[in-house]
Coordinates of C-alpha atoms and ligand atoms in Angstrom, one line a residue:
M6 CA 157.7 -41.4 -28.8
S7 CA 161.0 -41.2 -27.1
S8 CA 159.1 -40.7 -23.9
A9 CA 156.9 -43.7 -24.5
A10 CA 158.5 -45.5 -21.6
A11 CA 158.5 -42.4 -19.3
A12 CA 154.7 -42.2 -19.4
P13 CA 153.8 -38.6 -18.7
L14 CA 152.1 -38.6 -15.3
P15 CA 150.3 -35.5 -14.2
T16 CA 152.9 -34.6 -11.8
V17 CA 155.7 -32.7 -13.4
N18 CA 156.4 -29.1 -12.5
T19 CA 153.4 -27.1 -13.3
P20 CA 150.0 -28.8 -12.8
L21 CA 150.0 -28.4 -9.1
L22 CA 150.4 -24.7 -9.5
R23 CA 146.9 -24.5 -10.8
P24 CA 145.2 -25.9 -7.7
A25 CA 147.3 -23.4 -5.7
I26 CA 146.0 -20.5 -7.7
Q27 CA 142.4 -21.8 -7.4
V28 CA 142.7 -22.1 -3.7
H29 CA 144.0 -18.6 -3.6
S30 CA 141.0 -17.3 -5.6
Q31 CA 138.6 -19.3 -3.5
S32 CA 139.9 -17.7 -0.4
Q33 CA 139.6 -14.4 -2.1
T34 CA 136.0 -15.0 -2.8
R35 CA 135.6 -15.9 0.8
L36 CA 137.3 -12.7 1.7
S37 CA 134.9 -10.6 -0.4
H38 CA 131.9 -12.4 1.1
R39 CA 133.2 -11.6 4.5
A40 CA 133.9 -8.1 3.5
R41 CA 130.3 -7.6 2.5
R42 CA 129.1 -9.0 5.8
R43 CA 131.5 -6.7 7.5
D44 CA 129.6 -3.8 6.0
H45 CA 126.7 -4.8 8.1
R46 CA 128.3 -5.4 11.4
R47 CA 131.6 -3.7 11.9
S48 CA 133.0 -4.9 15.1
K49 CA 136.1 -6.1 17.0
R50 CA 136.0 -9.1 14.7
T51 CA 137.8 -7.1 12.1
F52 CA 140.9 -9.0 13.0
L53 CA 139.3 -12.4 12.5
A54 CA 137.5 -11.4 9.3
N55 CA 140.4 -9.7 7.7
I56 CA 143.8 -10.8 8.9
L57 CA 143.1 -14.4 9.7
P58 CA 141.8 -15.5 6.3
A59 CA 144.6 -13.6 4.7
S60 CA 147.1 -15.5 6.7
I61 CA 145.4 -18.8 6.0
A62 CA 145.5 -18.0 2.3
L63 CA 149.1 -17.1 2.6
I64 CA 149.9 -20.3 4.5
L65 CA 148.0 -22.4 1.9
L66 CA 149.8 -20.6 -0.8
L67 CA 153.1 -21.3 0.7
A68 CA 152.2 -25.0 1.4
F69 CA 151.1 -25.4 -2.2
A70 CA 154.2 -23.7 -3.5
F71 CA 156.3 -26.1 -1.5
I72 CA 154.4 -29.1 -2.7
A73 CA 154.7 -27.9 -6.3
Y74 CA 158.5 -27.5 -5.7
D75 CA 158.6 -30.9 -4.1
V76 CA 156.9 -32.5 -7.0
S77 CA 159.0 -30.6 -9.6
S78 CA 162.3 -31.9 -10.7
L79 CA 164.0 -29.5 -8.4
G80 CA 162.5 -31.0 -5.2
D81 CA 163.3 -34.3 -3.6
C82 CA 159.7 -35.5 -3.4
V83 CA 159.6 -35.8 0.4
T84 CA 156.0 -35.1 1.1
P85 CA 153.5 -38.0 1.1
L86 CA 151.3 -36.1 -1.3
C87 CA 154.1 -36.0 -3.9
R88 CA 154.7 -39.7 -3.6
A89 CA 150.9 -40.4 -3.7
L90 CA 150.8 -38.4 -6.9
G91 CA 153.6 -40.4 -8.4
G92 CA 156.0 -37.5 -8.2
D93 CA 158.9 -39.8 -7.5
K94 CA 158.4 -40.9 -11.0
G95 CA 160.4 -37.8 -11.9
L96 CA 162.9 -38.8 -9.3
E97 CA 163.0 -42.3 -10.6
D98 CA 163.6 -41.0 -14.1
I99 CA 166.6 -39.1 -12.7
W100 CA 168.0 -42.2 -11.0
W101 CA 167.5 -44.3 -14.1
R102 CA 169.1 -41.7 -16.4
N103 CA 172.1 -41.4 -14.3
Q104 CA 173.0 -45.1 -13.7
G105 CA 175.0 -45.4 -16.9
P106 CA 175.6 -49.0 -17.8
Y107 CA 174.2 -50.2 -14.5
A108 CA 170.7 -49.1 -15.2
P109 CA 168.0 -51.7 -15.4
F110 CA 166.6 -52.3 -18.9
R111 CA 163.9 -50.0 -20.2
S112 CA 162.3 -50.2 -23.6
L113 CA 162.4 -46.8 -25.2
G114 CA 160.0 -47.3 -28.0
K115 CA 157.5 -49.6 -29.6
F116 CA 159.3 -50.4 -32.8
G117 CA 160.4 -53.7 -34.2
A118 CA 159.0 -56.0 -36.9
Q119 CA 156.0 -54.4 -38.7
K120 CA 155.6 -51.6 -36.2
G121 CA 156.3 -48.3 -37.8
L122 CA 157.0 -49.7 -41.3
P123 CA 155.1 -48.3 -44.3
R124 CA 152.7 -50.5 -46.2
G125 CA 154.5 -52.8 -48.7
C126 CA 157.5 -53.3 -46.4
E127 CA 158.4 -56.4 -44.5
V128 CA 161.2 -57.4 -42.2
D129 CA 163.4 -59.9 -44.0
Q130 CA 166.4 -60.3 -41.7
V131 CA 167.2 -59.3 -38.1
T132 CA 170.4 -59.0 -36.2
V133 CA 170.2 -58.3 -32.5
L134 CA 173.3 -57.2 -30.6
H135 CA 172.4 -58.0 -27.0
R136 CA 174.2 -57.0 -23.8
H137 CA 174.3 -59.4 -21.0
T138 CA 171.7 -58.7 -18.3
A139 CA 172.0 -57.4 -14.7
R140 CA 175.1 -58.6 -12.9
Y141 CA 176.9 -57.9 -9.7
P142 CA 179.8 -55.4 -9.9
T143 CA 182.9 -56.8 -11.5
S144 CA 185.6 -57.8 -9.0
S145 CA 187.6 -54.6 -9.5
A146 CA 184.6 -52.3 -9.2
G147 CA 183.5 -54.4 -6.2
Q148 CA 186.8 -53.7 -4.4
C149 CA 186.3 -50.0 -4.9
I150 CA 182.8 -50.2 -3.6
L151 CA 183.8 -52.3 -0.6
R152 CA 186.6 -49.8 0.2
S153 CA 184.2 -46.9 0.3
L154 CA 181.6 -48.9 2.3
S155 CA 184.2 -49.7 4.9
K156 CA 184.8 -45.9 5.4
L157 CA 181.1 -45.5 6.0
K158 CA 181.2 -48.5 8.4
H159 CA 183.9 -46.7 10.4
R160 CA 181.9 -43.5 10.8
E161 CA 182.1 -41.4 13.9
V162 CA 178.5 -40.3 14.2
R163 CA 175.3 -41.9 15.2
L164 CA 173.1 -42.0 12.2
P165 CA 170.0 -39.8 12.2
R166 CA 166.8 -41.6 12.9
G167 CA 163.5 -41.6 11.2
P168 CA 162.8 -40.6 7.6
H169 CA 166.3 -39.1 7.0
E170 CA 167.8 -40.3 3.7
L171 CA 170.9 -41.6 5.4
A172 CA 169.2 -43.5 8.2
F173 CA 169.1 -46.8 6.3
L174 CA 172.9 -47.0 6.6
A175 CA 172.4 -48.2 10.1
K176 CA 170.8 -51.4 9.0
T177 CA 172.1 -52.0 5.5
D178 CA 174.7 -54.7 4.8
L179 CA 177.9 -52.7 4.2
D180 CA 180.0 -55.9 3.5
L181 CA 177.9 -57.1 0.5
R182 CA 178.1 -60.6 1.9
D183 CA 175.7 -62.2 -0.6
W184 CA 177.1 -60.5 -3.7
E185 CA 178.8 -62.7 -6.2
F186 CA 181.1 -60.3 -8.1
D187 CA 181.1 -60.7 -11.9
G188 CA 178.1 -63.0 -11.8
L189 CA 174.6 -62.5 -13.1
M190 CA 171.9 -61.5 -10.6
D191 CA 168.6 -63.4 -10.5
Q192 CA 166.9 -60.3 -11.8
G193 CA 169.3 -60.5 -14.8
R194 CA 168.5 -64.2 -15.4
K195 CA 164.8 -63.5 -15.5
Q196 CA 165.3 -60.4 -17.6
A197 CA 167.2 -62.4 -20.2
W198 CA 164.3 -64.9 -20.3
V199 CA 161.8 -62.1 -20.7
S200 CA 163.8 -60.6 -23.5
G201 CA 163.9 -64.0 -25.4
R202 CA 160.2 -64.4 -25.0
K203 CA 159.6 -60.8 -26.1
I204 CA 161.6 -61.1 -29.3
R205 CA 159.8 -64.4 -30.1
E206 CA 156.5 -62.5 -29.7
I207 CA 157.5 -59.3 -31.7
Y208 CA 158.9 -61.3 -34.6
A209 CA 156.4 -64.1 -34.5
K210 CA 155.3 -63.6 -38.1
F211 CA 158.8 -63.3 -39.5
L212 CA 160.0 -66.3 -37.5
R213 CA 157.4 -68.6 -39.2
S214 CA 159.7 -68.7 -42.2
A215 CA 163.1 -67.5 -40.8
K216 CA 166.0 -69.4 -39.4
V217 CA 167.7 -68.5 -36.1
F218 CA 171.4 -68.2 -35.5
T219 CA 173.0 -67.2 -32.2
R220 CA 176.5 -66.3 -31.0
S221 CA 177.8 -65.4 -27.6
S222 CA 181.0 -64.0 -26.3
G223 CA 182.7 -66.5 -24.0
G224 CA 182.4 -64.7 -20.7
G225 CA 180.4 -66.6 -18.1
R226 CA 177.7 -64.0 -17.5
V227 CA 177.3 -63.5 -21.3
V228 CA 176.9 -67.2 -22.0
E229 CA 174.5 -67.6 -19.1
T230 CA 172.4 -64.6 -20.4
S231 CA 172.2 -66.3 -23.8
G232 CA 171.1 -69.5 -22.1
Y233 CA 168.1 -67.9 -20.3
W234 CA 167.3 -65.9 -23.4
L235 CA 167.1 -69.1 -25.4
E236 CA 164.8 -70.6 -22.8
G237 CA 162.4 -67.7 -23.1
F238 CA 162.7 -67.7 -26.8
N239 CA 161.9 -71.4 -27.0
G240 CA 158.8 -71.0 -24.9
Q241 CA 160.1 -72.6 -21.7
R242 CA 158.9 -71.5 -18.3
F243 CA 161.3 -69.4 -16.3
K244 CA 163.2 -71.4 -13.8
L245 CA 166.6 -70.8 -12.2
K246 CA 168.9 -73.5 -13.4
D247 CA 172.4 -74.8 -13.1
K248 CA 174.4 -73.1 -15.9
K249 CA 175.3 -76.5 -17.4
R250 CA 171.6 -77.3 -18.0
L251 CA 170.9 -74.2 -20.0
P252 CA 170.6 -74.4 -23.8
L253 CA 173.7 -73.2 -25.7
V254 CA 174.0 -70.8 -28.6
D255 CA 175.4 -71.9 -32.0
V256 CA 178.8 -70.4 -31.5
V257 CA 180.7 -69.3 -28.4
I258 CA 183.7 -67.1 -29.2
P259 CA 186.4 -67.1 -26.5
E260 CA 187.4 -63.8 -24.8
G261 CA 190.9 -62.6 -24.1
E262 CA 193.8 -60.5 -25.3
T263 CA 194.7 -63.0 -28.0
A264 CA 191.2 -63.9 -29.3
N265 CA 189.7 -62.3 -32.4
N266 CA 186.2 -61.7 -31.1
T267 CA 184.0 -58.9 -32.4
L268 CA 181.8 -59.3 -29.3
S269 CA 184.6 -58.7 -26.9
V270 CA 187.5 -56.7 -28.3
H271 CA 190.7 -56.8 -26.2
T272 CA 193.3 -57.1 -28.8
C273 CA 194.2 -53.4 -29.3
P274 CA 197.4 -53.0 -27.2
A275 CA 197.4 -49.2 -27.6
F276 CA 193.9 -49.0 -26.1
N277 CA 194.8 -51.4 -23.3
A278 CA 197.8 -49.3 -22.5
L279 CA 195.9 -46.0 -22.0
D280 CA 196.7 -44.7 -18.5
P281 CA 194.8 -42.7 -17.4
T282 CA 192.1 -43.3 -20.0
P283 CA 190.8 -40.1 -21.7
G284 CA 187.4 -40.9 -20.3
N285 CA 188.8 -40.9 -16.8
V286 CA 190.5 -37.6 -17.4
H287 CA 187.3 -36.0 -18.6
R288 CA 185.3 -37.5 -15.8
A289 CA 187.8 -36.2 -13.3
T290 CA 187.4 -32.7 -14.6
L291 CA 183.6 -32.9 -14.2
S292 CA 183.9 -34.5 -10.8
Q293 CA 185.5 -31.3 -9.3
Q294 CA 181.9 -30.2 -9.1
L295 CA 181.3 -32.9 -6.5
Q296 CA 183.4 -31.1 -3.9
P297 CA 180.3 -29.8 -2.0
T298 CA 178.9 -33.4 -2.0
I299 CA 182.1 -34.7 -0.5
T300 CA 181.9 -32.0 2.2
R301 CA 178.2 -32.7 2.8
L302 CA 178.6 -36.5 3.3
N303 CA 181.8 -36.2 5.3
E304 CA 180.1 -33.7 7.7
A305 CA 177.0 -35.8 8.0
L306 CA 178.7 -39.2 8.4
R307 CA 182.3 -38.4 9.5
P308 CA 183.5 -41.6 7.8
Q309 CA 187.0 -42.8 8.6
P310 CA 189.1 -42.1 6.6
P311 CA 187.0 -39.3 4.9
L312 CA 185.4 -39.9 1.5
E313 CA 187.2 -38.8 -1.6
V314 CA 185.9 -38.2 -5.0
D315 CA 186.5 -41.8 -6.2
D316 CA 184.4 -43.0 -3.2
L317 CA 181.5 -41.0 -4.5
L318 CA 181.8 -42.6 -7.9
C319 CA 181.8 -46.1 -6.5
L320 CA 179.1 -45.4 -3.9
A321 CA 176.8 -44.0 -6.7
D322 CA 176.9 -47.4 -8.4
M323 CA 175.2 -48.9 -5.3
C324 CA 172.0 -47.3 -6.5
G325 CA 171.6 -49.3 -9.6
Y326 CA 173.3 -52.5 -8.3
D327 CA 171.4 -52.7 -5.0
S328 CA 168.1 -52.1 -6.8
Q329 CA 168.6 -55.2 -8.9
A330 CA 170.5 -57.4 -6.4
S331 CA 167.6 -59.1 -4.7
G332 CA 164.7 -61.2 -5.9
Q333 CA 163.9 -62.1 -9.5
D334 CA 161.7 -59.1 -10.2
W335 CA 162.2 -55.4 -10.0
N336 CA 161.1 -54.3 -6.6
G337 CA 161.8 -50.5 -6.7
W338 CA 164.8 -48.4 -6.3
S339 CA 167.3 -48.9 -3.5
K340 CA 167.6 -46.5 -0.6
W341 CA 171.1 -45.9 -1.9
C342 CA 169.7 -43.8 -4.6
G343 CA 168.5 -41.2 -2.1
V344 CA 172.0 -40.6 -0.8
F345 CA 172.5 -38.1 -3.6
T346 CA 170.3 -35.2 -4.6
P347 CA 169.0 -34.9 -8.1
Q348 CA 171.5 -32.2 -9.0
E349 CA 174.3 -34.5 -7.7
W350 CA 173.0 -37.3 -9.7
E351 CA 173.2 -35.3 -12.9
I352 CA 176.9 -34.8 -12.3
L353 CA 177.5 -38.4 -11.4
G354 CA 175.5 -39.8 -14.3
Y355 CA 176.9 -37.4 -16.9
G356 CA 180.3 -38.4 -15.6
K357 CA 179.6 -42.0 -16.6
D358 CA 178.5 -40.8 -20.1
L359 CA 181.7 -38.8 -20.5
S360 CA 183.9 -41.7 -19.5
R361 CA 182.4 -44.1 -22.0
W362 CA 182.1 -41.6 -24.8
Y363 CA 185.8 -40.6 -24.6
D364 CA 187.0 -44.2 -23.9
V365 CA 185.1 -46.4 -26.3
G366 CA 182.7 -44.0 -28.1
Q367 CA 183.1 -41.5 -30.8
G368 CA 185.2 -39.3 -28.6
G369 CA 188.0 -41.9 -28.3
R370 CA 190.8 -42.7 -30.7
Y371 CA 190.2 -46.4 -30.6
G372 CA 186.5 -46.8 -30.0
P373 CA 185.2 -46.7 -33.6
T374 CA 188.2 -48.8 -34.8
M375 CA 187.4 -51.5 -32.3
G376 CA 183.7 -51.5 -33.5
A377 CA 184.6 -51.8 -37.2
G378 CA 184.9 -55.6 -37.2
Y379 CA 181.4 -56.1 -36.1
V380 CA 180.0 -53.6 -38.6
N381 CA 181.7 -55.6 -41.4
E382 CA 180.1 -58.8 -40.1
L383 CA 176.8 -57.0 -40.1
I384 CA 177.3 -55.8 -43.7
A385 CA 178.1 -59.3 -44.8
R386 CA 174.8 -60.6 -43.3
L387 CA 172.8 -57.7 -44.7
T388 CA 174.2 -58.2 -48.2
D389 CA 174.3 -62.0 -48.1
S390 CA 178.0 -62.1 -48.7
E391 CA 181.3 -63.0 -47.1
V392 CA 182.9 -60.8 -44.5
V393 CA 185.5 -58.4 -45.7
D394 CA 187.4 -56.9 -42.8
T395 CA 191.0 -55.7 -42.1
T396 CA 190.6 -55.6 -38.3
I397 CA 189.8 -58.3 -35.8
T398 CA 187.2 -60.6 -37.2
N399 CA 188.2 -64.2 -37.0
R400 CA 188.8 -65.3 -40.6
T401 CA 188.7 -69.0 -39.7
I402 CA 185.3 -68.8 -38.1
N403 CA 183.8 -66.4 -40.6
A404 CA 184.9 -68.4 -43.6
D405 CA 182.8 -71.4 -42.3
E406 CA 179.2 -71.2 -43.4
N407 CA 178.2 -73.3 -40.3
L408 CA 179.8 -70.8 -37.9
F409 CA 178.9 -67.7 -39.8
P410 CA 175.9 -68.1 -42.1
R411 CA 176.0 -65.5 -44.9
G412 CA 172.9 -63.7 -44.3
G413 CA 169.6 -65.0 -45.7
K414 CA 166.3 -64.8 -44.0
R415 CA 167.5 -65.2 -40.5
L416 CA 167.2 -63.9 -37.0
F417 CA 170.8 -63.5 -35.7
V418 CA 171.3 -62.8 -32.0
D419 CA 174.8 -61.9 -30.7
F420 CA 175.4 -61.7 -27.0
G421 CA 178.2 -59.4 -25.7
H422 CA 179.2 -56.4 -23.6
D423 CA 178.4 -52.7 -23.4
N424 CA 181.7 -51.4 -24.6
E425 CA 181.6 -53.2 -27.9
M426 CA 178.0 -52.0 -28.4
L427 CA 179.2 -48.4 -27.9
E428 CA 182.1 -49.0 -30.2
V429 CA 179.8 -50.4 -33.0
L430 CA 177.5 -47.4 -32.8
A431 CA 180.6 -45.1 -32.9
A432 CA 181.9 -46.9 -36.0
M433 CA 178.5 -46.7 -37.6
G434 CA 177.7 -43.0 -36.9
V435 CA 174.7 -43.7 -34.8
K436 CA 174.2 -41.4 -31.8
H437 CA 176.7 -39.3 -33.5
Q438 CA 177.6 -36.1 -31.6
R439 CA 178.2 -32.9 -33.6
R440 CA 180.4 -31.6 -30.9
D441 CA 182.7 -33.1 -28.3
L442 CA 180.9 -33.6 -25.0
P443 CA 181.9 -30.8 -22.6
S444 CA 183.5 -31.9 -19.3
D445 CA 183.4 -28.5 -17.5
H446 CA 179.6 -28.7 -16.9
V447 CA 176.6 -30.9 -17.3
P448 CA 174.8 -29.7 -20.5
T449 CA 171.1 -28.9 -20.0
K450 CA 170.2 -31.2 -22.8
R451 CA 172.2 -34.4 -22.7
T452 CA 172.4 -36.1 -26.1
F453 CA 174.5 -39.1 -25.2
I454 CA 173.1 -41.0 -22.2
V455 CA 174.7 -44.4 -21.6
S456 CA 171.7 -45.8 -19.6
E457 CA 169.5 -45.2 -22.7
I458 CA 172.0 -47.1 -24.9
V459 CA 173.5 -49.9 -22.9
P460 CA 171.6 -50.6 -19.7
F461 CA 171.8 -54.1 -18.5
G462 CA 170.2 -56.3 -21.2
G463 CA 170.3 -53.4 -23.7
K464 CA 169.9 -54.3 -27.3
I465 CA 170.7 -52.8 -30.7
T466 CA 168.5 -54.3 -33.5
F467 CA 169.4 -54.1 -37.2
E468 CA 166.5 -55.0 -39.4
R469 CA 166.8 -55.7 -43.1
V470 CA 163.5 -54.5 -44.5
A471 CA 162.2 -55.4 -48.0
C472 CA 159.9 -52.9 -49.5
D473 CA 157.7 -53.3 -52.6
T474 CA 158.6 -49.9 -54.0
G475 CA 156.6 -50.5 -57.2
N476 CA 153.4 -49.9 -55.4
W477 CA 154.8 -47.6 -52.9
E478 CA 152.4 -45.2 -51.2
P479 CA 152.4 -43.5 -47.8
D480 CA 150.9 -45.6 -45.1
P481 CA 147.9 -43.7 -43.8
E482 CA 148.3 -45.6 -40.5
V483 CA 151.6 -44.0 -39.8
P484 CA 151.1 -40.3 -39.2
E485 CA 153.6 -38.0 -40.7
G486 CA 156.4 -37.3 -38.2
D487 CA 155.6 -40.5 -36.2
H488 CA 159.2 -41.6 -36.3
D489 CA 162.1 -40.7 -34.2
N490 CA 165.1 -38.6 -33.7
H491 CA 163.8 -35.1 -33.8
D492 CA 167.2 -34.0 -32.6
Q493 CA 168.8 -34.6 -36.0
P494 CA 168.1 -32.5 -39.0
Y495 CA 166.4 -35.2 -41.1
E496 CA 163.1 -33.4 -41.0
D497 CA 164.0 -31.1 -43.8
R498 CA 161.3 -31.2 -46.3
D499 CA 163.5 -30.9 -49.3
H500 CA 165.5 -33.9 -48.3
R501 CA 162.4 -35.9 -47.6
N502 CA 160.9 -35.1 -50.9
R503 CA 164.0 -35.8 -52.8
G504 CA 164.2 -39.1 -50.9
R505 CA 160.7 -39.9 -51.8
Y506 CA 161.4 -39.1 -55.4
A507 CA 164.4 -41.4 -55.4
T508 CA 162.3 -44.2 -54.1
L509 CA 159.6 -43.8 -56.7
V510 CA 161.9 -43.6 -59.7
G511 CA 164.4 -46.2 -58.3
V512 CA 161.9 -49.0 -58.8
S513 CA 164.0 -51.0 -61.2
D514 CA 167.0 -50.9 -58.8
G515 CA 165.7 -53.8 -56.7
G516 CA 167.9 -54.7 -53.8
R517 CA 168.8 -58.3 -54.1
G518 CA 167.2 -58.6 -57.5
R519 CA 163.7 -59.6 -56.5
D520 CA 160.8 -58.2 -58.4
G521 CA 160.3 -54.6 -57.6
K522 CA 161.6 -55.1 -54.1
K523 CA 164.2 -52.9 -52.5
D524 CA 166.2 -53.5 -49.3
Y525 CA 166.4 -51.0 -46.5
V526 CA 168.1 -51.0 -43.1
R527 CA 166.4 -49.9 -39.9
I528 CA 168.3 -49.5 -36.6
L529 CA 166.6 -49.7 -33.2
V530 CA 168.4 -49.0 -30.0
N531 CA 166.2 -50.5 -27.2
D532 CA 163.2 -50.5 -29.5
K533 CA 163.6 -46.8 -30.6
V534 CA 164.5 -45.9 -34.1
E535 CA 168.0 -44.3 -34.6
L536 CA 169.5 -43.0 -37.8
V537 CA 173.0 -43.1 -39.2
D538 CA 174.3 -39.6 -39.3
H539 CA 175.6 -39.7 -42.8
E540 CA 174.5 -37.9 -45.9
A541 CA 174.0 -41.2 -47.8
C542 CA 171.2 -42.1 -45.4
R543 CA 170.0 -38.6 -44.8
Y544 CA 169.0 -38.4 -48.5
S545 CA 167.6 -41.9 -48.7
G546 CA 164.1 -42.7 -49.6
L547 CA 161.8 -43.7 -46.7
I548 CA 164.1 -42.0 -44.3
E549 CA 161.0 -40.5 -42.7
H550 CA 160.2 -44.1 -41.6
G551 CA 163.7 -44.5 -40.2
L552 CA 164.7 -46.6 -43.2
C553 CA 168.0 -46.2 -45.1
E554 CA 168.3 -47.9 -48.5
M555 CA 170.8 -50.8 -48.4
E556 CA 173.2 -49.3 -50.9
A557 CA 173.1 -46.0 -49.1
F558 CA 173.6 -47.7 -45.8
V559 CA 176.7 -49.7 -47.1
D560 CA 177.9 -46.4 -48.5
S561 CA 177.5 -44.7 -45.2
Q562 CA 179.7 -47.4 -43.6
R563 CA 182.9 -46.4 -45.4
F564 CA 184.7 -46.0 -42.1
A565 CA 184.4 -49.7 -41.3
T566 CA 184.8 -51.0 -44.8
T567 CA 187.6 -48.8 -46.1
D568 CA 189.0 -46.1 -43.8
V569 CA 189.6 -48.0 -40.6
D570 CA 193.3 -48.6 -39.7
W571 CA 193.9 -51.3 -37.2
N572 CA 197.6 -50.4 -37.1
I573 CA 196.9 -47.5 -34.8
C574 CA 196.6 -50.2 -32.1
Y575 CA 200.3 -50.8 -32.4
E576 CA 201.6 -47.2 -32.8
H577 CA 202.3 -46.8 -29.1
E578 CA 204.6 -49.8 -29.3
K579 CA 206.6 -48.3 -32.1
E580 CA 206.9 -45.1 -30.2
G581 CA 207.8 -47.0 -27.0
R582 CA 210.5 -48.9 -28.8
E583 CA 211.9 -45.9 -30.5
G584 CA 212.0 -44.1 -27.2
S585 CA 213.9 -46.9 -25.5
D586 CA 216.4 -47.4 -28.2
Ligands
LIG680 C1 189.7 -68.2 -34.6 O1 188.8 -69.2 -34.5 C2 189.3 -70.5 -34.5 C3 188.2 -71.5 -34.6 O2 187.3 -71.3 -33.5 C4 190.2 -70.7 -33.3 O3 190.8 -72.0 -33.3 C5 191.3 -69.6 -33.3 O4 192.0 -69.7 -32.1 C6 190.7 -68.2 -33.5 N1 191.8 -67.3 -33.7 C7 191.9 -66.1 -33.0 C8 193.0 -65.3 -33.3 O5 191.0 -65.8 -32.2
LIG681 C1 193.1 -61.8 -35.9 O1 193.3 -60.4 -36.0 C2 194.5 -60.0 -36.5 C3 194.5 -58.4 -36.4 O2 194.5 -58.1 -35.1 C4 194.7 -60.5 -37.9 O3 196.0 -60.1 -38.3 C5 194.6 -62.0 -37.9 O4 194.7 -62.5 -39.2 C6 193.3 -62.4 -37.3 N1 193.3 -63.9 -37.1 C7 192.3 -64.6 -37.6 C8 192.4 -66.1 -37.3 O5 191.4 -64.2 -38.3

């Protein structure tokens, strides 16, 4: 299921080894035929009959071995055959996985609305936390990229010609003349429209009787994303428009260091003062492994001044950006992606994961704290009640039913940024890591991949699901185990049965007091079911369907509701003052 997007093409690693073996045995048959003939007429043709086929077989074997290598994840997919077979699908997966937050959107599952729910269950409320879609680099990232590009521009070698992976540098625009830093790209505008249309389609049945409420963080690219999204959602045709002519969400919340805004949290001074950030420290440790890459590119291109590790990090971002920077539709990966080998990409990509996880994710001191406000808003909606929060929700806005409707049968859509989405997941215990991510090597199995969580246009969906537990029975259409997250130990039969038991006996305990109905929460990250790593949900009924009972879910969110301490955001000031006294 997790690989639903990465459709298994018949290319990866092994299949080609089989034809290689067949060819080998064919030539062996040929050999034995000839050997029989040779019995009749032994002659000077011994050489031709014996050595030549053997060497042909050997050459074929080597050729096939190379192609098999080429197609495998170790190779670079340079042969036409590999490309024809779709072998660069493997390569494309590597590029996508390693673009971090600059990856283009990919749906990772087929869930949402009725899909994957047991019989008797129905979606009753939906909140989508939606990242803005593809944009050009921010101004500061843009400066870093331009600095590195200018080194390449002042190279001291002629570029190799022909199919060499660096040859494109001779023709490509190293000044990024048409790039509007901070702004949305046309592909992003279209993608936002597509997303709106898709959500309208997926939730069509629910929307027949549900209201819609939308919020956006105040940043230009976020508001514009929400505008195109609304056009798609409202069934308009896609058309590039002046920003002012786009529809507007119900509430726009200003951004900035004095604004209480759960969709853009910049009011934690201690976090703002981190220098260097822990994420950068961890990424720097990992990046020591890029030394051979620096040497390789400096020898091949002799840029002036020579590239350093920061240049590599900035140049790596060209892969995702340049792939999305032209046209309205995806048109394949940029040649920039080929500048690095698959092994180098794993280091570059995992470095992005490290930096987010230690800065705004579970690995950072402030990440979960900054995500708590949004979790409390979500709990208010899920339980049809007022927001209770001790962090950075705006009390004035949230006390007003017109600006913050208290739940009900609604589709809520909130447009914001990647960092806050990671903070929210960290506060909730979703994508929870049992161990700190190592920074001295790239783990063979990566369990926190930023491009899977917050690519451009990424979305986290929280569904309130009402189930008629009185008549509960397993849905024959949903095969056992056809749910997600095999990484986490929810598969345990005892737990599952206990959960089932709880569901069956807990009939009277009906969610919001409707006949025999009980409320559950289901969380989707880019259409793939994710679970809250908390025992309350682990033991919940219907957990095998990715559902967590409402009460258990609220219970699992004790960090945001109770334990969070916003005061840690001011501790450094106290220390600072004490120090200077
Ligand atoms: C809270 O929202 C109100 C109403 O939009 C606004 O006037 C006020 O400045 C906001 N306060 C903060 C701290 O963001
Ligand atoms: C804004 O958040 C601060 C905590 O950072 C809180 O003390 C204040 O009451 C909030 N303001 C509003 C209008 O909610």
